[in-house]
Short mmCIF file of C-alpha atoms in Angstrom, two decimals:
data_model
loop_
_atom_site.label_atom_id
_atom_site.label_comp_id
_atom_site.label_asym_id
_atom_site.label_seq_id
_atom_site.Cartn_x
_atom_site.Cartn_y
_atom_site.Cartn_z
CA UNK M 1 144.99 255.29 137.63
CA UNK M 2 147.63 258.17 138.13
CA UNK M 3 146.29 261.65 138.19
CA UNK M 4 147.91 264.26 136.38
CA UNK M 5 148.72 267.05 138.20
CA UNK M 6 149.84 269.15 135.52
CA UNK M 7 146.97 270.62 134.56
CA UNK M 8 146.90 271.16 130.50
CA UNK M 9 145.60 273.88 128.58
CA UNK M 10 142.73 273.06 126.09
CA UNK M 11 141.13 275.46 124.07
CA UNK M 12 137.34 274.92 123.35
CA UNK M 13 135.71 273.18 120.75
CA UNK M 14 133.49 275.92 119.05
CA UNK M 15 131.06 275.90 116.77
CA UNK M 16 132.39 278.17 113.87
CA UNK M 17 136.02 276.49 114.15
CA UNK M 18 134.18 272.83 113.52
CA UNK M 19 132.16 274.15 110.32
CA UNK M 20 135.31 275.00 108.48
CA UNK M 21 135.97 271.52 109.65
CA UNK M 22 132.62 270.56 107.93
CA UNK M 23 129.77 270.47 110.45
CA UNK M 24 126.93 272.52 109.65
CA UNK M 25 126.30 273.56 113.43
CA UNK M 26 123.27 272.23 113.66
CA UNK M 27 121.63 270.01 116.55
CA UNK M 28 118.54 268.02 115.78
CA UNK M 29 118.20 267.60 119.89
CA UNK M 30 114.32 268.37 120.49
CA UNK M 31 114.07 267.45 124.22
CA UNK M 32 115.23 264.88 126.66
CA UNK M 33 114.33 262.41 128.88
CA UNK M 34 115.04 261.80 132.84
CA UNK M 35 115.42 257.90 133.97
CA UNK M 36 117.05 258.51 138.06
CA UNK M 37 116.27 255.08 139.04
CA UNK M 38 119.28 253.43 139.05
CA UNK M 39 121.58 251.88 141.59
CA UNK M 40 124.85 253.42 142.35
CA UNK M 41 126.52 249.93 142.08
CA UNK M 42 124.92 248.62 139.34
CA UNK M 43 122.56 251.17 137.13
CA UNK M 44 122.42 248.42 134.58
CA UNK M 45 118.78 247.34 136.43
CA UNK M 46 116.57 249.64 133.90
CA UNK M 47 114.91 248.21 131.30
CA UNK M 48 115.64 250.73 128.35
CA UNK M 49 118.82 252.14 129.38
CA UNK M 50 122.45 250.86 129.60
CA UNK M 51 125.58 251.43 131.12
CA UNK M 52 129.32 250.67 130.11
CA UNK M 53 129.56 250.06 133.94
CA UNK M 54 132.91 248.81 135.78
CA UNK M 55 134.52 250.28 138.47
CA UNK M 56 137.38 248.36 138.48
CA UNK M 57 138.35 250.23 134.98
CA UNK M 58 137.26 253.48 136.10
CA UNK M 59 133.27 253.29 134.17
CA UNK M 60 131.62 254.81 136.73
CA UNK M 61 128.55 257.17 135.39
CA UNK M 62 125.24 256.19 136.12
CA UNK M 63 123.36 258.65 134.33
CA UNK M 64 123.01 261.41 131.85
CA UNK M 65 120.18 263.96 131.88
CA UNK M 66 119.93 265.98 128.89
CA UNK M 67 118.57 269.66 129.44
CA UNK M 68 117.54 271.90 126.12
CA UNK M 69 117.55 275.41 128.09
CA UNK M 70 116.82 277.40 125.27
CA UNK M 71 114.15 275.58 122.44
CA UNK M 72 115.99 275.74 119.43
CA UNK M 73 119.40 277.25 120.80
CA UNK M 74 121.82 274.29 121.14
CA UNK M 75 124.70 277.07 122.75
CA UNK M 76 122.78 276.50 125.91
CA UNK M 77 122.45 273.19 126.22
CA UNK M 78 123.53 271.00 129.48
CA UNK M 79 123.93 267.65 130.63
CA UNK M 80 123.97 266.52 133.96
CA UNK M 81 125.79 263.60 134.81
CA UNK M 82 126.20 261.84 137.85
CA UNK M 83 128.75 259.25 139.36
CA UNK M 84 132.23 260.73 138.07
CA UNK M 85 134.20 262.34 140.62
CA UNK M 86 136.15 265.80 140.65
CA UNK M 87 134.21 267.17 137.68
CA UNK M 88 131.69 269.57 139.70
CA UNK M 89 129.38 269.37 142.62
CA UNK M 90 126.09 269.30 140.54
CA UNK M 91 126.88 267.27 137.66
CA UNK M 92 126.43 270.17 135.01
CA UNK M 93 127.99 270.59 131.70
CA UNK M 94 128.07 272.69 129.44
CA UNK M 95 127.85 272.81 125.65
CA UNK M 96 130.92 274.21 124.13
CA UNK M 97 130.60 273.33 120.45
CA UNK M 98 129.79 270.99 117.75
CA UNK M 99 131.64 267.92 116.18
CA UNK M 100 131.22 267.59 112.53
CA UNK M 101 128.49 265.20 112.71
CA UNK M 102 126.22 267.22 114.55
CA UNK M 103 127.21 265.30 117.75
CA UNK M 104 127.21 268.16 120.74
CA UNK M 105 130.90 268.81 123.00
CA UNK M 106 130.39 269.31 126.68
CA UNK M 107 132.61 270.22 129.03
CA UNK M 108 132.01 270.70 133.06
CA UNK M 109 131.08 273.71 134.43
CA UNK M 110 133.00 273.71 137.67
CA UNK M 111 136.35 273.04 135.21
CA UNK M 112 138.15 275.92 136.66
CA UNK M 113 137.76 275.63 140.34
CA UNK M 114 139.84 274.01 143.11
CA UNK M 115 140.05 270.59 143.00
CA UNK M 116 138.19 269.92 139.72
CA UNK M 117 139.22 268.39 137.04
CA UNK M 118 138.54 269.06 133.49
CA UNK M 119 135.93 266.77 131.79
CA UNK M 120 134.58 266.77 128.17
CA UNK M 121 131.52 264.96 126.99
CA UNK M 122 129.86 263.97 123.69
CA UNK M 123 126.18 263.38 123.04
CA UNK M 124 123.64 263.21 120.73
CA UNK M 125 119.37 262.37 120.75
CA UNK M 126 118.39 261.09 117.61
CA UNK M 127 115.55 263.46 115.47
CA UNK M 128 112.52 261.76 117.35
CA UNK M 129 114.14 261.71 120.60
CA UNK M 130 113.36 257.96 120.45
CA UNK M 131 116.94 257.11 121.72
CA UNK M 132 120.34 259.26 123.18
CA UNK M 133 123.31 258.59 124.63
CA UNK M 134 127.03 260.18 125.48
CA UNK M 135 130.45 259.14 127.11
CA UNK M 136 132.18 261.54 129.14
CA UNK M 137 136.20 261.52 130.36
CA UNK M 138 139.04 263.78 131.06
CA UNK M 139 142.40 264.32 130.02
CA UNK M 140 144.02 265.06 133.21
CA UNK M 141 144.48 261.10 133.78
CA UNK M 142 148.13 259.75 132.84
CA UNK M 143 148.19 256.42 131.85
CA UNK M 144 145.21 255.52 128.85
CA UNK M 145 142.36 254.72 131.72
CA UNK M 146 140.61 257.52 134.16
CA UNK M 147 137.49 257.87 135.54
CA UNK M 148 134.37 257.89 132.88
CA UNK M 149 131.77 256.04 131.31
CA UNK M 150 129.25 255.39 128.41
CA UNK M 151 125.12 255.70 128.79
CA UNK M 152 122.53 254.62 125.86
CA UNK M 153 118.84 255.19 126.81
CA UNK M 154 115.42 255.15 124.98
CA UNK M 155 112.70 257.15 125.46
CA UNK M 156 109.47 256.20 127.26
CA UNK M 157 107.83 255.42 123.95
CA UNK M 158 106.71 251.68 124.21
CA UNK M 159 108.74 249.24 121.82
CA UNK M 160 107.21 246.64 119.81
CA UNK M 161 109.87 244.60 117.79
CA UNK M 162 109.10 243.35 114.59
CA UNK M 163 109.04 238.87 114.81
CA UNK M 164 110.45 238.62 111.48
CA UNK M 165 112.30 240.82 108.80
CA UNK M 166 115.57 242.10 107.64
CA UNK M 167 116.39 246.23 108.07
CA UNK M 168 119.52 247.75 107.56
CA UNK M 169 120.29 250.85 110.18
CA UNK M 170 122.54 253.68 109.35
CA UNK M 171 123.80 256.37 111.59
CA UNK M 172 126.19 258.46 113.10
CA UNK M 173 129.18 257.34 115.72
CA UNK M 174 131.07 259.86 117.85
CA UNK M 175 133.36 259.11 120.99
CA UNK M 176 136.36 260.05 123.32
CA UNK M 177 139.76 258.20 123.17
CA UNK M 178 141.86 258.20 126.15
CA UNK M 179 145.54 258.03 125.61
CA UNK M 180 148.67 257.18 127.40
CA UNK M 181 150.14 260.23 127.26
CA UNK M 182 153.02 259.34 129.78
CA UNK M 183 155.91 259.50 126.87
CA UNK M 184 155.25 263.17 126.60
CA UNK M 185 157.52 265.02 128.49
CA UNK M 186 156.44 268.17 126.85
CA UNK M 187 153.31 268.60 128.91
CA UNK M 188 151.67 269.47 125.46
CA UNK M 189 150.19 266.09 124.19
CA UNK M 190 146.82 266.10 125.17
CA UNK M 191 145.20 263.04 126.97
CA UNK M 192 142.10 262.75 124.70
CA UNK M 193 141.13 262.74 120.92
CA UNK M 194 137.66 262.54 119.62
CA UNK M 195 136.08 260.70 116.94
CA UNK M 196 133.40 260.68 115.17
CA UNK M 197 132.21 258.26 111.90
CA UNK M 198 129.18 256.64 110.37
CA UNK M 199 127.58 253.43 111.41
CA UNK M 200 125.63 250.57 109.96
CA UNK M 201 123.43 248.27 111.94
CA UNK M 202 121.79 245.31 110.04
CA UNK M 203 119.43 243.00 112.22
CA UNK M 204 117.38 240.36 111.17
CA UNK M 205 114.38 239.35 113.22
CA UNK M 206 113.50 236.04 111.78
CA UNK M 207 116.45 234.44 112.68
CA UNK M 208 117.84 232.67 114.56
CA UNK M 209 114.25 231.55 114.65
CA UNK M 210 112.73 234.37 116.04
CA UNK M 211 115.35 235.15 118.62
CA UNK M 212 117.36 237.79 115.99
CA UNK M 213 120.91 238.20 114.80
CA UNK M 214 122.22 241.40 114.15
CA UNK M 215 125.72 242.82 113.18
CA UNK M 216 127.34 246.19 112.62
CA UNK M 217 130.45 248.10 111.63
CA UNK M 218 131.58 251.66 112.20
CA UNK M 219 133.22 253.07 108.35
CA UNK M 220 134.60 256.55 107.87
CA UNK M 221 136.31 257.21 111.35
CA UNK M 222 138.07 260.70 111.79
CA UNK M 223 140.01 261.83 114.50
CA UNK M 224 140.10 265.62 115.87
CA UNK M 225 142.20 267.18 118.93
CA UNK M 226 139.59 268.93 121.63
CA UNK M 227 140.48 272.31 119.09
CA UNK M 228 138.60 270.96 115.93
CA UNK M 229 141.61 269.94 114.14
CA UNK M 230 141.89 267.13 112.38
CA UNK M 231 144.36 264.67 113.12
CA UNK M 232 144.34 261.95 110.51
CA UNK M 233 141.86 258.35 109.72
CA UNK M 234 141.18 255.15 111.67
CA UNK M 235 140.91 251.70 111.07
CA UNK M 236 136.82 250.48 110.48
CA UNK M 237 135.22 248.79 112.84
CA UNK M 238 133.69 245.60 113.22
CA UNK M 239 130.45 245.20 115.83
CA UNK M 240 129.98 241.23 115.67
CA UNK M 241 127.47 238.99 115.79
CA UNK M 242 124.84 239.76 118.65
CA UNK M 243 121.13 238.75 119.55
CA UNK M 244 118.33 240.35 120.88
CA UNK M 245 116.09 240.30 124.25
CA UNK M 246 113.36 240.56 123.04
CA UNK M 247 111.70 240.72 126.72
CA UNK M 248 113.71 244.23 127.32
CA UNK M 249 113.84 244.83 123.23
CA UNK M 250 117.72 245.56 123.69
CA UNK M 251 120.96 243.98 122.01
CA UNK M 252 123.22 241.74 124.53
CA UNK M 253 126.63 242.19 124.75
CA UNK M 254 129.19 240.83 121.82
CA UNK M 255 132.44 241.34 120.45
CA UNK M 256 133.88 244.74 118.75
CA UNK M 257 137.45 245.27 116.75
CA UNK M 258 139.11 247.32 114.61
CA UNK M 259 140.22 245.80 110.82
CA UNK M 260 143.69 247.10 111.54
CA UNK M 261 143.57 244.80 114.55
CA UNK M 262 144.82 247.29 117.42
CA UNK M 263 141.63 247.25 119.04
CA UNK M 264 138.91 244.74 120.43
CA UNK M 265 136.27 245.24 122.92
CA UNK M 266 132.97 244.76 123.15
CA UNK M 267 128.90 246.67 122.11
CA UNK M 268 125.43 246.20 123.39
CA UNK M 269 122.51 248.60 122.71
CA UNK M 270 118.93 249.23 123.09
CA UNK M 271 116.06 249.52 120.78
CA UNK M 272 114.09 252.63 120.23
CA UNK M 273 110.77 254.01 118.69
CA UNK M 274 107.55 252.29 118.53
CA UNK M 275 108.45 249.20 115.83
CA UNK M 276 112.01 249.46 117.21
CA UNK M 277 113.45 251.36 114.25
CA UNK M 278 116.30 252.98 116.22
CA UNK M 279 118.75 251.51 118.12
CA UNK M 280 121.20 253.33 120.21
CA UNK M 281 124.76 251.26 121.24
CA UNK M 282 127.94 252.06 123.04
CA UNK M 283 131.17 250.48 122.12
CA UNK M 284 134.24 249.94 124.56
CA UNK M 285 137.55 249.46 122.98
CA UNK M 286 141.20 248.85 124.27
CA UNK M 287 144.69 248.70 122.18
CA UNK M 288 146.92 250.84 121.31
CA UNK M 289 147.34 253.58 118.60
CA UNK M 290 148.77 252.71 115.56
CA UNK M 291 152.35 252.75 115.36
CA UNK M 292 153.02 254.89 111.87
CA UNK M 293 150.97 258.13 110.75
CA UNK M 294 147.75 257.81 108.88
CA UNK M 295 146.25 260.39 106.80
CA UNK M 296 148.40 263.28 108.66
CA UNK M 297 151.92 263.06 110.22
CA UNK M 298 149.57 264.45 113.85
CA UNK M 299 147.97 261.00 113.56
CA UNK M 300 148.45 259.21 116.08
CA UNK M 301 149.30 261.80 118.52
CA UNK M 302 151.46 259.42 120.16
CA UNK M 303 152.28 256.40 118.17
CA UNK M 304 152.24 252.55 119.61
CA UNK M 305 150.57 253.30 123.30
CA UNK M 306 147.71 252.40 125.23
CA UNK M 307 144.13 253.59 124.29
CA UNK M 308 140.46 253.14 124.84
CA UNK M 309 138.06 254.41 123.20
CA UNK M 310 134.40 255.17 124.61
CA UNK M 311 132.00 255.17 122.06
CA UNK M 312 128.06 255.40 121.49
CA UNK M 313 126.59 255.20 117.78
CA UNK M 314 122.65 256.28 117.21
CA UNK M 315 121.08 254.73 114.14
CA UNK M 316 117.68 254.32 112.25
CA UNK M 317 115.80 252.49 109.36
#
């Protein structure tokens, strides 16, 4: 990983810009919930929360604390996360707008100050608080990889998962891409997009025999600059087969891709709410943007480089 010293000027995402855009502004975020037990090395030790954890590709946060400041005022809202270096010295972040899905933008505090670099973050609880999660990175990184990471987490609420039956889930998706920006000699390409787009979850408990098979796919993707403006349509994609442990009621890890095959990675999630009838997941995926414009001649922003794409989708019966 390179760091870009240049920094770039973003604007912030606000809240009336992203309604033209077609969010209503609104935040069904109720309250949050703390988990701090985790170790530094490995936070992937708590039942009920996981981590897309792997320092080695610069997925370092292990944790997210949600704080609602203000009941009922989502302008004030903060996270706190902890692990990723040179975004502040207590973790905070601020909300700075809306996506169109209702998903909240973040952005940490300390942005402005020596020796920070600027960070933006997406999250989202789901209506019952039963399950959250967010991803977090920065676009003052060259190269398509910097320093982030992905947490999913479910409440307290003790989870009893159904032994046989088939549900379908349906949900919402949002997420940061990280691009290789180093063709730019401009200085005005940004490092990161966002997405957002819906997602479908089915699972079946009965089988295989009890243990569970689910699969998913994420339809509808849209692309916007840290601004609110969109920038054009992705590929679908594909979450594949996966089972459940049922001992810590969460999803293990299987494959994820993208139909237009430019991107493959992998998902895992957790199950939420008392019968388990929400699930939240995080998706990790690496390729490269696609090479001609979609929907807009600003999508891709660069075309044919390196990206990942940090992801978490929340979804209920």
């Amino acid at each position: 990983m390179i760091l870009n010293s240049a920094v770039k000027a973003f604007g912030i995402l606000s809240v009336s810009a992203l309604i033209a855009c077609g969010g209503s502004g609104d935040n069904p975020v109720t309250g949050g919930t703390v988990d701090t037990d985790v170790d530094p090395t490995d936070p992937n030790v708590v039942t009920g929360q996981k981590f897309a954890f792997d320092r080695s590709v610069g997925l370092v946060a292990n944790s997210i604390e949600f704080r609602e400041n203000v009941a009922g005022d989502p302008s004030d809202d903060q996270l706190v996360i902890n692990n990723i270096p040179f975004d502040t010295t207590t973790g905070e972040y601020d909300r700075t707008g809306t996506l169109p899905n209702g998903w909240g933008l973040y952005q940490n505090t300390e942005r402005n100050l020596e020796g920070r670099l600027q960070y933006f973050a997406v999250f989202n609880q789901s209506a019952t608080a039963d399950v959250e999660g967010g991803v977090a990175a920065s676009p003052q990184y060259r190269g398509s990889i910097g320093n982030a990471g992905a947490v999913i987490r479910r409440s307290g609420t003790p989870v009893s998962l159904p032994v046989a039956g088939i549900f379908n889930y349906t949900g919402s998706y949002s997420g940061i891409r990280e691009i290789d920006n180093d063709l730019d000699t401009t200085g005005t390409v940004p490092g990161i997009t966002l997405v957002t787009g819906d997602a479908l979850v089915r699972v079946d408990y009965g089988d295989f025999d009890v243990t569970g098979d689910i699969v998913g796919s994420i339809s509808n993707r849209n692309v916007y600059d840290v601004n609110g403006t969109f920038l054009g349509s992705l590929s679908n994609v594909s979450l594949a087969e996966a089972l459940i442990d049922r001992p810590t009621q969460t999803i293990n890890e299987s494959g994820a891709s993208s139909q237009d095959g430019l991107l493959s990675g992998t998902w895992e999630g957790v199950f939420g709410g008392p019968t388990g009838n929400e699930i939240a997941a995080y998706v990790i995926l690496n390729g490269t943007t696609p090479s001609t414009p979609g929907a807009t001649p600003t999508d891709p922003v660069i075309p044919g480089v390196d990206v990942r794409e940090l992801g978490v989708l929340l979804v209920a019966q």
